[in-house]
Amino acid sequence: MNSLEEVTDFVQNGHQEYLPHVTIDPVIFGYHDQQLRILLLKWKGLNGWGLPGGFIRRREPLSQAAHRVLNERTGLDDLFLQQFHVFGDSPYRLQERSAREFKENYGLEVSDDNWLFERTLSIGYFALVDYSKVSVTTDFFTEGYQWWDVKEIPPILFDQNETVDKALTTLRLQIYHQPIGYNLLPEKFTLPEIHTLYETILGKTLDQRNFAKKLVSLGLIKKLAEQRSIGPHRSPYLYQFEKEAYEDALKLGIVHTY
Amino acid sequence: MNSLEEVTDFVQNGHQEYLPHVTIDPVIFGYHDQQLRILLLKWKGLNGWGLPGGFIRRREPLSQAAHRVLNERTGLDDLFLQQFHVFGDSPYRLQERSAREFKENYGLEVSDDNWLFERTLSIGYFALVDYSKVSVTTDFFTEGYQWWDVKEIPPILFDQNETVDKALTTLRLQIYHQPIGYNLLPEKFTLPEIHTLYETILGKTLDQRNFAKKLVSLGLIKKLAEQRSIGPHRSPYLYQFEKEAYEDALKLGIVHTY
């Protein structure tokens, strides 16, 4: 939504096109050059930062809605968006909003029974991109955007600090069971490359020798016969994600092989 | 809900008390005596089996709603219910229902714009109990219940076979990262006891020696200095879940220690 007319129509008639009570809130992690960041939008009117969220269309598949919402709010496309949690317990999620609050924030006159004033649940999705390789475009609700370092996340509007925390915990747990980062590394990578990626995502130092041994023994990566020449006397072996073997294992519901 | 009056009121006025568009559907796994089963209810009017689901109250925390719904539909209480996925992509979830369908199934006259005819999303929760230790009581919508072996799940109403499959996959993945089964085993257990539990949940044979070694090396269980005497010359060592160490690790977002 980019014009005041579109937004006014959304506020007044949006309940005909969208399901009330449920929003989608994407947490976009950006990795580049040993930094892990999160994309936040500066909300117009609310004077604070938030996730690029939105509502689901009445007849729209949920996962398609997640992609559309992210695209409409940020211009980002073709990300691997993964659902991770529904939020419906926080004080914010139990509360309903008011016409007064709405008028103060956006200057829009609306009636007290507007569909946007009711309680919402929030479905969290996350994705991981190289933030140096994408460009962000924003919409009517947004004054600007910023990729925030995960170690310096500001207070976010609504209950979305909880959403970001849970996304980060989930990402860190899944890093050992899923080929996370396989779109952030070259198809064939060296141990130092994946080691740096994992250290950055986990936010801690990992013993390099044990790290590689574990990833191989968990079946997440495999050592190739190839080496990469990066200088005199320096030609480290290359590795590759075991994506297929991993996906087969996931279908059987088994990651570790006993 | 147990009387026709309550149900009629729910159908006609339920939108004042409940959020439309979102249901909660609990998958209750029961483990006992080397069997893994799932609790299904026989729906009155629909002639088929379903999960014990229901709607969320307008001002009710989501996780509290999950416990209430399960309790109202089955009498079960105090389970560790874990949210695992929101379903909103299946053909069933994209479809809206009709007054005619409703009249045919339940004999209730309702207007075409009834709140129950709109599309719903379904939030899946699961829990694991010893089915020999709980008793089930059902409500108006239910003709009977049955604990079905997971290897013989019948076609379930709506899109709920997908819900059950996803719950089982999630349970099987989490078994290596969470102290699953810690309420199904004695506080101190032998290796054969936990080995049988894991084989049953995973639905496959596990090498006993590697199995124990892995669980210990993952930090999920620890060997105690105690032994249990179960007969002449038979006194296996006892083990315990590393629940605290595990929960600390979960908060840090790390399961494996590199």
Coordinates of C-alpha atoms in Angstrom, one line a residue, chain A residues 8 24 39 49 61-62 70 77 115 139 147 161 166 174 187 191 195 210 257:
Chain A
T8 CA -8.1 4.5 3.9
I24 CA 2.0 -12.6 9.7
L39 CA 15.6 -6.0 9.2
W49 CA 10.6 0.1 14.9
P61 CA -2.8 -20.0 1.4
L62 CA -0.9 -19.1 4.6
L70 CA 7.0 -9.6 3.1
D77 CA 11.2 -11.8 -2.8
W115 CA -12.0 -4.6 12.2
D139 CA 5.5 1.2 1.8
W147 CA 19.5 -3.8 9.3
N161 CA 11.1 -8.3 20.7
K166 CA 12.2 -16.7 19.5
Q174 CA 18.0 -25.6 13.8
E187 CA 28.2 -24.3 -3.2
L191 CA 35.9 -25.1 6.8
H195 CA 33.0 -22.1 10.8
N210 CA 35.6 -30.3 16.9
T257 CA 21.8 -42.1 12.6

